[in-house]
Short mmCIF file of N, CA and C in Angstrom, two decimals:
data_model
loop_
_atom_site.label_atom_id
_atom_site.label_comp_id
_atom_site.label_asym_id
_atom_site.label_seq_id
_atom_site.Cartn_x
_atom_site.Cartn_y
_atom_site.Cartn_z
N UNK D 287 18.59 15.34 -75.61
CA UNK D 287 19.37 15.86 -74.90
C UNK D 287 20.39 14.85 -74.04
N UNK D 288 21.55 13.73 -74.12
CA UNK D 288 22.24 13.41 -73.24
C UNK D 288 23.01 13.72 -72.01
N UNK D 289 22.81 13.01 -71.10
CA UNK D 289 24.06 13.27 -70.50
C UNK D 289 25.82 13.29 -70.50
N UNK D 290 26.70 14.35 -70.23
CA UNK D 290 28.27 13.63 -70.75
C UNK D 290 28.53 12.62 -69.29
N UNK D 291 29.17 11.56 -70.18
CA UNK D 291 29.03 10.46 -69.91
C UNK D 291 29.97 11.01 -68.47
N UNK D 292 30.46 10.17 -67.75
CA UNK D 292 31.53 10.14 -65.53
C UNK D 292 32.03 9.15 -66.04
N UNK D 293 33.72 9.80 -65.97
CA UNK D 293 34.68 8.78 -65.77
C UNK D 293 35.45 8.84 -65.05
N UNK D 294 35.96 7.82 -64.08
CA UNK D 294 36.11 8.26 -63.00
C UNK D 294 35.00 9.34 -61.82
N UNK D 295 35.93 10.13 -62.20
CA UNK D 295 35.15 11.42 -61.00
C UNK D 295 34.26 12.70 -62.13
N UNK D 296 34.65 13.18 -63.45
CA UNK D 296 34.64 14.17 -64.41
C UNK D 296 34.21 13.77 -65.06
N UNK D 297 33.52 14.68 -66.41
CA UNK D 297 33.35 14.19 -67.96
C UNK D 297 34.20 14.00 -68.28
N UNK D 298 34.00 13.93 -69.97
CA UNK D 298 35.15 13.33 -70.89
C UNK D 298 36.01 14.93 -71.24
N UNK D 299 34.46 16.17 -71.41
CA UNK D 299 35.19 17.14 -71.67
C UNK D 299 36.60 18.03 -70.39
N UNK D 300 36.21 17.31 -68.96
CA UNK D 300 36.36 18.04 -67.90
C UNK D 300 38.37 17.11 -67.93
N UNK D 301 37.87 16.09 -68.11
CA UNK D 301 38.81 15.66 -68.33
C UNK D 301 39.58 16.01 -69.13
N UNK D 302 39.82 15.91 -70.70
CA UNK D 302 40.61 16.70 -72.06
C UNK D 302 40.79 17.45 -71.06
N UNK D 303 40.40 18.32 -70.63
CA UNK D 303 41.05 19.90 -70.68
C UNK D 303 41.88 19.77 -69.17
N UNK D 304 41.90 18.52 -68.28
CA UNK D 304 43.04 18.36 -67.23
C UNK D 304 44.06 17.64 -68.50
N UNK D 305 44.07 16.91 -68.97
CA UNK D 305 45.06 16.26 -70.54
C UNK D 305 45.65 17.23 -71.05
N UNK D 306 45.38 17.77 -71.83
CA UNK D 306 45.71 19.65 -72.48
C UNK D 306 46.39 20.04 -71.92
N UNK D 307 46.15 20.69 -70.27
CA UNK D 307 47.23 21.74 -69.90
C UNK D 307 47.85 20.65 -69.08
N UNK D 308 47.87 19.05 -68.80
CA UNK D 308 49.53 18.37 -68.33
C UNK D 308 49.94 18.14 -69.30
N UNK D 309 49.42 17.92 -70.63
CA UNK D 309 50.56 17.87 -71.50
C UNK D 309 51.34 19.42 -72.80
N UNK D 310 50.74 20.58 -72.00
CA UNK D 310 51.26 21.91 -72.22
C UNK D 310 52.47 22.56 -70.92
N UNK D 311 52.66 22.30 -69.91
CA UNK D 311 53.02 22.43 -68.92
C UNK D 311 54.04 21.47 -68.79
N UNK D 312 53.61 20.24 -68.74
CA UNK D 312 54.46 19.07 -68.76
C UNK D 312 55.75 19.19 -70.19
N UNK D 313 54.86 19.23 -71.77
CA UNK D 313 56.06 19.90 -72.32
C UNK D 313 56.69 21.71 -71.98
N UNK D 314 56.55 22.22 -71.77
CA UNK D 314 56.96 23.11 -71.16
C UNK D 314 58.31 22.80 -70.37
N UNK D 315 58.05 22.67 -69.46
CA UNK D 315 59.11 22.24 -68.51
C UNK D 315 60.09 21.19 -69.57
N UNK D 316 59.49 20.13 -70.15
CA UNK D 316 60.72 19.57 -71.22
C UNK D 316 61.33 20.35 -71.58
N UNK D 317 60.78 21.71 -72.25
CA UNK D 317 61.33 22.31 -73.47
C UNK D 317 62.02 23.31 -72.42
N UNK D 318 62.00 23.10 -70.89
CA UNK D 318 63.87 23.98 -70.59
C UNK D 318 64.34 23.72 -70.28
N UNK D 319 64.32 21.99 -69.91
CA UNK D 319 65.52 21.11 -69.39
C UNK D 319 65.75 20.80 -70.90
N UNK D 320 65.64 20.65 -72.41
CA UNK D 320 66.33 20.60 -73.38
C UNK D 320 67.01 21.43 -73.88
N UNK D 321 66.40 22.50 -73.25
CA UNK D 321 67.71 23.87 -74.16
C UNK D 321 68.54 24.06 -73.02
N UNK D 322 68.64 24.17 -71.76
CA UNK D 322 69.53 23.60 -70.91
C UNK D 322 70.47 22.70 -71.36
N UNK D 323 70.07 21.54 -71.73
CA UNK D 323 70.69 20.36 -72.32
C UNK D 323 71.55 20.31 -72.65
N UNK D 324 70.41 21.29 -73.70
CA UNK D 324 71.42 21.73 -75.14
C UNK D 324 72.44 22.78 -75.28
N UNK D 325 72.51 23.66 -74.32
CA UNK D 325 73.29 24.52 -74.15
C UNK D 325 74.61 23.89 -73.74
N UNK D 326 74.24 23.19 -72.70
CA UNK D 326 75.61 22.70 -71.99
C UNK D 326 75.88 21.33 -73.06
N UNK D 327 75.68 21.11 -73.45
CA UNK D 327 76.37 19.61 -74.08
C UNK D 327 77.25 20.82 -75.37
N UNK D 328 76.57 21.75 -76.41
CA UNK D 328 77.30 22.58 -77.02
C UNK D 328 78.44 23.38 -76.41
N UNK D 329 78.20 23.98 -75.41
CA UNK D 329 79.84 24.71 -74.86
C UNK D 329 80.56 24.13 -74.10
N UNK D 330 80.58 22.38 -73.19
CA UNK D 330 81.25 21.65 -72.50
C UNK D 330 82.21 21.49 -73.11
N UNK D 331 83.98 21.07 -73.21
CA UNK D 331 84.78 20.21 -73.35
C UNK D 331 84.96 19.12 -73.93
N UNK D 332 84.57 18.59 -75.31
CA UNK D 332 84.64 16.96 -75.44
C UNK D 332 85.21 16.36 -74.49
N UNK D 333 85.88 16.81 -74.03
CA UNK D 333 87.17 15.77 -73.07
C UNK D 333 86.26 15.61 -71.30
N UNK D 334 85.85 16.66 -71.59
CA UNK D 334 85.13 16.07 -69.70
C UNK D 334 83.97 15.22 -70.35
N UNK D 335 83.50 15.45 -70.87
CA UNK D 335 82.22 14.41 -71.43
C UNK D 335 82.97 12.71 -72.05
N UNK D 336 81.48 11.64 -71.19
CA UNK D 336 82.20 10.41 -71.06
C UNK D 336 81.29 9.94 -72.52
N UNK D 337 81.12 10.34 -73.25
CA UNK D 337 80.42 10.15 -73.94
C UNK D 337 81.48 9.86 -75.45
N UNK D 338 80.54 9.04 -76.24
CA UNK D 338 81.39 7.84 -76.94
C UNK D 338 81.46 9.87 -78.43
N UNK D 339 80.34 9.95 -78.54
CA UNK D 339 80.42 11.16 -80.15
C UNK D 339 79.24 12.78 -79.52
N UNK D 340 79.73 13.07 -79.42
CA UNK D 340 79.05 14.13 -79.20
C UNK D 340 77.99 14.70 -79.83
N UNK D 341 78.37 14.75 -81.42
CA UNK D 341 77.53 15.40 -82.20
C UNK D 341 76.31 14.24 -82.45
N UNK D 342 77.00 12.80 -82.13
CA UNK D 342 74.99 11.91 -81.91
C UNK D 342 73.88 12.41 -80.76
N UNK D 343 75.43 12.87 -79.63
CA UNK D 343 74.35 13.16 -78.71
C UNK D 343 73.42 14.97 -78.29
N UNK D 344 74.19 15.55 -79.35
CA UNK D 344 73.70 17.29 -79.59
C UNK D 344 72.37 16.62 -80.26
N UNK D 345 72.62 16.32 -81.31
CA UNK D 345 71.51 15.52 -82.65
C UNK D 345 70.24 14.99 -81.55
N UNK D 346 70.57 14.09 -80.73
CA UNK D 346 68.87 13.24 -79.87
C UNK D 346 68.78 14.14 -78.85
N UNK D 347 68.87 15.23 -78.66
CA UNK D 347 68.65 16.16 -77.23
C UNK D 347 68.01 17.29 -78.64
N UNK D 348 68.39 17.36 -79.28
CA UNK D 348 67.81 18.77 -80.42
C UNK D 348 66.05 17.91 -80.63
N UNK D 349 66.33 16.37 -81.82
CA UNK D 349 65.10 15.64 -81.42
C UNK D 349 63.93 15.87 -80.16
N UNK D 350 63.98 15.20 -79.27
CA UNK D 350 63.56 15.62 -78.23
C UNK D 350 63.10 16.82 -78.10
N UNK D 351 63.76 17.65 -78.54
CA UNK D 351 63.34 19.56 -78.00
C UNK D 351 62.24 19.72 -79.00
N UNK D 352 62.89 18.92 -80.59
CA UNK D 352 61.40 19.56 -82.07
C UNK D 352 60.89 18.80 -80.74
N UNK D 353 59.88 17.60 -80.30
CA UNK D 353 59.69 16.55 -79.58
C UNK D 353 58.76 17.39 -78.72
N UNK D 354 59.33 17.80 -78.29
CA UNK D 354 58.37 18.61 -76.72
C UNK D 354 57.87 19.72 -77.92
N UNK D 355 58.61 20.71 -78.61
CA UNK D 355 57.34 21.37 -78.66
C UNK D 355 56.52 21.12 -80.01
N UNK D 356 56.78 19.94 -80.58
CA UNK D 356 55.50 19.57 -80.74
C UNK D 356 54.19 19.07 -80.12
N UNK D 357 54.44 18.33 -78.72
CA UNK D 357 53.78 18.43 -77.77
C UNK D 357 53.16 19.16 -76.86
N UNK D 358 53.76 20.25 -77.09
CA UNK D 358 53.53 21.50 -76.64
C UNK D 358 51.92 21.95 -77.30
N UNK D 359 52.05 21.92 -78.85
CA UNK D 359 51.60 22.60 -79.85
C UNK D 359 50.80 21.85 -79.96
N UNK D 360 50.23 20.65 -79.67
CA UNK D 360 49.60 19.34 -80.07
C UNK D 360 48.38 20.01 -78.66
N UNK D 361 48.95 20.09 -77.05
CA UNK D 361 48.84 20.18 -75.66
C UNK D 361 47.09 21.34 -76.24
N UNK D 362 48.19 22.30 -77.28
CA UNK D 362 46.88 23.82 -76.67
C UNK D 362 46.40 23.06 -78.00
N UNK D 363 46.72 22.34 -79.29
CA UNK D 363 45.42 22.19 -80.28
C UNK D 363 44.48 21.47 -79.22
N UNK D 364 44.84 20.56 -78.43
CA UNK D 364 43.96 19.77 -77.75
C UNK D 364 42.80 20.93 -77.00
N UNK D 365 43.73 21.71 -76.46
CA UNK D 365 42.79 22.20 -75.04
C UNK D 365 41.79 23.86 -76.12
N UNK D 366 42.35 23.89 -76.76
CA UNK D 366 41.22 25.01 -77.72
C UNK D 366 39.76 23.75 -78.78
N UNK D 367 40.98 23.22 -78.84
CA UNK D 367 39.39 22.20 -79.92
C UNK D 367 38.53 21.54 -79.00
N UNK D 368 38.80 21.23 -77.29
CA UNK D 368 37.81 21.29 -76.75
C UNK D 368 36.85 22.63 -75.99
N UNK D 369 37.56 23.27 -75.85
CA UNK D 369 36.77 24.95 -75.94
C UNK D 369 36.09 25.19 -76.93
N UNK D 370 36.90 24.53 -77.59
CA UNK D 370 35.37 25.36 -78.50
C UNK D 370 35.12 24.22 -79.70
N UNK D 371 34.64 23.13 -78.94
CA UNK D 371 34.13 21.79 -79.37
C UNK D 371 34.63 21.70 -80.75
N UNK D 372 35.60 22.04 -81.32
CA UNK D 372 36.17 21.41 -83.17
C UNK D 372 36.37 20.13 -83.19
N UNK D 373 35.95 19.33 -83.37
CA UNK D 373 35.99 17.65 -83.47
C UNK D 373 37.78 17.83 -84.49
N UNK D 374 38.00 18.28 -85.80
CA UNK D 374 39.54 18.22 -86.41
C UNK D 374 40.08 18.52 -85.33
N UNK D 375 39.98 19.44 -84.58
CA UNK D 375 41.29 19.42 -83.71
C UNK D 375 41.10 18.02 -82.83
N UNK D 376 39.90 18.21 -82.41
CA UNK D 376 40.78 16.89 -81.46
C UNK D 376 41.14 15.63 -82.28
N UNK D 377 40.46 15.51 -83.61
CA UNK D 377 40.72 14.13 -84.28
C UNK D 377 42.42 14.04 -84.43
N UNK D 378 43.11 15.41 -84.82
CA UNK D 378 44.06 15.48 -85.25
C UNK D 378 45.32 15.54 -83.71
N UNK D 379 44.78 15.99 -82.25
CA UNK D 379 45.45 15.31 -81.34
C UNK D 379 45.41 13.67 -81.25
N UNK D 380 44.24 12.67 -81.77
CA UNK D 380 44.19 11.22 -81.43
C UNK D 380 44.78 10.94 -82.15
N UNK D 381 45.38 11.31 -83.26
CA UNK D 381 46.05 10.60 -84.49
C UNK D 381 47.98 10.95 -84.04
N UNK D 382 47.91 12.47 -83.51
CA UNK D 382 49.45 12.69 -82.33
C UNK D 382 49.50 11.62 -81.26
N UNK D 383 48.12 11.34 -80.77
CA UNK D 383 48.59 10.36 -79.12
C UNK D 383 48.57 9.05 -79.61
N UNK D 384 47.90 8.46 -81.10
CA UNK D 384 47.84 7.23 -81.68
C UNK D 384 49.41 6.80 -82.24
N UNK D 385 49.97 8.39 -82.33
CA UNK D 385 51.26 7.67 -82.78
C UNK D 385 52.26 7.08 -81.48
N UNK D 386 52.00 7.86 -80.96
CA UNK D 386 52.42 8.24 -79.46
C UNK D 386 52.51 6.97 -78.84
N UNK D 387 51.22 6.58 -78.78
CA UNK D 387 51.18 4.94 -78.09
C UNK D 387 51.72 3.65 -78.87
N UNK D 388 52.19 4.09 -80.62
CA UNK D 388 52.66 2.54 -81.03
C UNK D 388 54.52 3.20 -81.09
N UNK D 389 54.42 4.15 -80.75
CA UNK D 389 55.96 4.40 -80.58
C UNK D 389 56.46 4.11 -79.78
N UNK D 390 55.71 4.09 -78.28
CA UNK D 390 55.81 3.93 -77.18
C UNK D 390 55.89 1.98 -77.52
N UNK D 391 55.06 0.98 -77.52
CA UNK D 391 55.24 0.05 -77.65
C UNK D 391 56.42 -0.74 -78.12
N UNK D 392 56.33 0.36 -79.65
CA UNK D 392 58.06 -0.48 -80.64
C UNK D 392 58.79 -0.23 -79.21
N UNK D 393 59.61 0.82 -78.94
CA UNK D 393 59.86 1.00 -77.82
C UNK D 393 60.41 0.58 -76.61
N UNK D 394 59.36 -0.14 -75.97
CA UNK D 394 59.08 -1.00 -75.19
C UNK D 394 59.54 -2.41 -75.43
N UNK D 395 59.51 -3.57 -76.87
CA UNK D 395 59.90 -4.37 -77.41
C UNK D 395 60.88 -3.92 -77.43
N UNK D 396 61.38 -3.09 -78.04
CA UNK D 396 63.18 -2.74 -78.30
C UNK D 396 64.17 -3.04 -76.90
N UNK D 397 63.05 -2.73 -75.76
CA UNK D 397 63.62 -2.75 -74.64
C UNK D 397 64.10 -3.56 -73.79
N UNK D 398 62.91 -4.24 -73.89
CA UNK D 398 62.71 -5.80 -73.66
C UNK D 398 64.06 -6.43 -74.49
N UNK D 399 63.83 -6.85 -75.98
CA UNK D 399 65.08 -7.82 -76.52
C UNK D 399 65.74 -7.05 -76.30
N UNK D 400 66.38 -5.68 -75.89
CA UNK D 400 67.85 -5.25 -75.94
C UNK D 400 67.62 -5.46 -74.55
N UNK D 401 67.66 -6.13 -73.08
CA UNK D 401 67.52 -5.14 -72.02
C UNK D 401 69.27 -5.86 -70.80
N UNK D 402 69.17 -4.88 -70.42
CA UNK D 402 69.60 -5.61 -69.20
C UNK D 402 69.98 -6.04 -67.79
N UNK D 403 70.45 -6.72 -66.99
CA UNK D 403 69.87 -7.82 -66.44
C UNK D 403 69.11 -7.03 -64.86
N UNK D 404 69.36 -5.62 -64.82
CA UNK D 404 69.77 -4.88 -63.84
C UNK D 404 68.31 -3.83 -64.18
N UNK D 405 68.05 -3.60 -65.24
CA UNK D 405 66.81 -2.29 -65.81
C UNK D 405 65.55 -3.39 -66.27
N UNK D 406 65.80 -4.06 -66.27
CA UNK D 406 64.04 -4.98 -67.09
C UNK D 406 62.35 -4.07 -66.10
N UNK D 407 63.01 -4.75 -65.11
CA UNK D 407 61.69 -4.80 -63.74
C UNK D 407 61.40 -3.74 -64.26
N UNK D 408 62.29 -2.27 -64.55
CA UNK D 408 61.93 -0.98 -64.87
C UNK D 408 61.21 -0.47 -66.04
N UNK D 409 62.40 -0.71 -66.95
CA UNK D 409 61.76 -0.87 -68.24
C UNK D 409 60.68 -0.79 -68.67
N UNK D 410 60.72 -2.66 -67.93
CA UNK D 410 58.70 -2.87 -68.48
C UNK D 410 57.23 -2.53 -67.78
N UNK D 411 57.80 -1.89 -66.73
CA UNK D 411 56.90 -1.79 -65.65
C UNK D 411 56.37 -0.17 -66.28
N UNK D 412 57.86 0.82 -66.47
CA UNK D 412 56.98 2.54 -66.42
C UNK D 412 56.65 2.28 -68.24
N UNK D 413 57.24 1.65 -68.83
CA UNK D 413 56.26 1.06 -70.47
C UNK D 413 55.42 1.54 -70.64
N UNK D 414 54.92 0.05 -69.34
CA UNK D 414 53.39 -0.54 -69.31
C UNK D 414 52.21 0.73 -68.79
N UNK D 415 53.00 0.98 -67.61
CA UNK D 415 52.38 2.80 -66.82
C UNK D 415 52.21 3.84 -67.81
N UNK D 416 53.33 4.33 -68.89
CA UNK D 416 52.81 5.46 -69.81
C UNK D 416 52.08 5.10 -71.09
N UNK D 417 52.20 3.66 -71.32
CA UNK D 417 51.42 3.00 -72.52
C UNK D 417 49.89 3.14 -71.77
N UNK D 418 49.33 2.12 -70.62
CA UNK D 418 48.01 2.51 -70.25
C UNK D 418 47.34 3.91 -70.24
N UNK D 419 49.04 4.91 -69.35
CA UNK D 419 48.00 6.43 -69.01
C UNK D 419 47.73 7.10 -70.66
N UNK D 420 49.00 6.82 -72.10
CA UNK D 420 47.83 7.24 -73.03
C UNK D 420 47.05 6.59 -73.64
N UNK D 421 46.72 5.35 -73.69
CA UNK D 421 45.94 4.68 -74.13
C UNK D 421 44.17 5.94 -72.93
N UNK D 422 44.27 6.06 -71.88
CA UNK D 422 43.43 6.08 -71.06
C UNK D 422 42.80 7.33 -71.54
N UNK D 423 43.82 8.67 -71.67
CA UNK D 423 43.91 10.01 -72.53
C UNK D 423 43.16 9.51 -73.97
N UNK D 424 44.05 8.54 -74.53
CA UNK D 424 43.28 8.20 -76.25
C UNK D 424 41.89 8.26 -75.73
N UNK D 425 41.05 7.34 -74.95
CA UNK D 425 40.04 6.58 -75.06
C UNK D 425 38.95 7.92 -74.29
N UNK D 426 39.58 8.74 -73.70
CA UNK D 426 38.90 9.90 -72.82
C UNK D 426 38.22 11.29 -74.23
N UNK D 427 39.14 11.26 -74.93
CA UNK D 427 39.87 12.05 -76.35
C UNK D 427 38.15 11.64 -77.27
N UNK D 428 38.23 10.48 -77.04
CA UNK D 428 37.77 9.61 -77.78
C UNK D 428 36.31 9.95 -77.38
N UNK D 429 35.87 9.89 -76.78
CA UNK D 429 34.32 9.65 -75.73
C UNK D 429 34.21 10.99 -75.97
N UNK D 430 35.01 11.95 -75.84
CA UNK D 430 34.59 13.50 -75.83
C UNK D 430 34.10 13.92 -77.27
N UNK D 431 34.64 13.25 -78.12
CA UNK D 431 34.47 13.76 -80.05
C UNK D 431 32.68 13.00 -80.12
N UNK D 432 32.97 11.88 -79.38
CA UNK D 432 31.83 10.97 -79.46
C UNK D 432 30.43 11.56 -79.05
N UNK D 433 30.59 12.38 -77.93
CA UNK D 433 29.76 13.22 -77.32
C UNK D 433 29.31 14.36 -77.71
N UNK D 434 30.34 14.99 -78.33
CA UNK D 434 30.42 16.32 -79.36
C UNK D 434 29.36 15.94 -80.59
N UNK D 435 29.27 14.97 -81.30
CA UNK D 435 28.79 14.51 -82.24
C UNK D 435 27.38 14.72 -81.71
N UNK D 436 27.12 13.58 -80.83
CA UNK D 436 25.64 13.25 -80.15
C UNK D 436 24.72 14.66 -79.91
N UNK D 437 25.75 15.72 -79.81
CA UNK D 437 24.66 16.84 -79.01
C UNK D 437 24.76 16.74 -77.74
N UNK D 438 25.52 16.52 -77.23
CA UNK D 438 26.40 16.42 -75.64
C UNK D 438 25.63 17.90 -74.51
N UNK D 439 26.24 18.81 -75.55
CA UNK D 439 26.43 19.84 -74.84
C UNK D 439 25.71 20.69 -75.38
N UNK D 440 24.44 20.16 -76.61
CA UNK D 440 23.79 21.26 -77.14
C UNK D 440 22.97 21.84 -75.71
N UNK D 441 22.38 23.62 -75.98
CA UNK D 441 21.75 23.73 -75.35
C UNK D 441 20.29 23.79 -75.65
#
């Protein structure tokens, strides 16, 4: 039986649990923020808004709300998968995370192509940091799956 691989300071299973909890708590916060935003957009007078199309803004916030619900559910799946050592749950999360990384890369490229002079540095910086964090999480969960397959946790 091999020992669990240490990544920075903790094992892959501990990191996976931390990632899951951050995802769960973060998406709960996003759900609250988006719900208040959606409620505010639907009750405000259109003359008070400085946006060209109120309906498109409501649709965008509703889509963000749905994505936050999906992120919350995937966080629970990741936590359940790591606690029960269920590779299928962890693989489902990897697919979700891979899609998020690809979406972030495409979004970064679009933002670079259509940048404004004032925001290119922060856009590229935050995009690269976000992609790097997502890639780290992807790698940790991938290592955790590999360790489960190798029987690192066998007693």
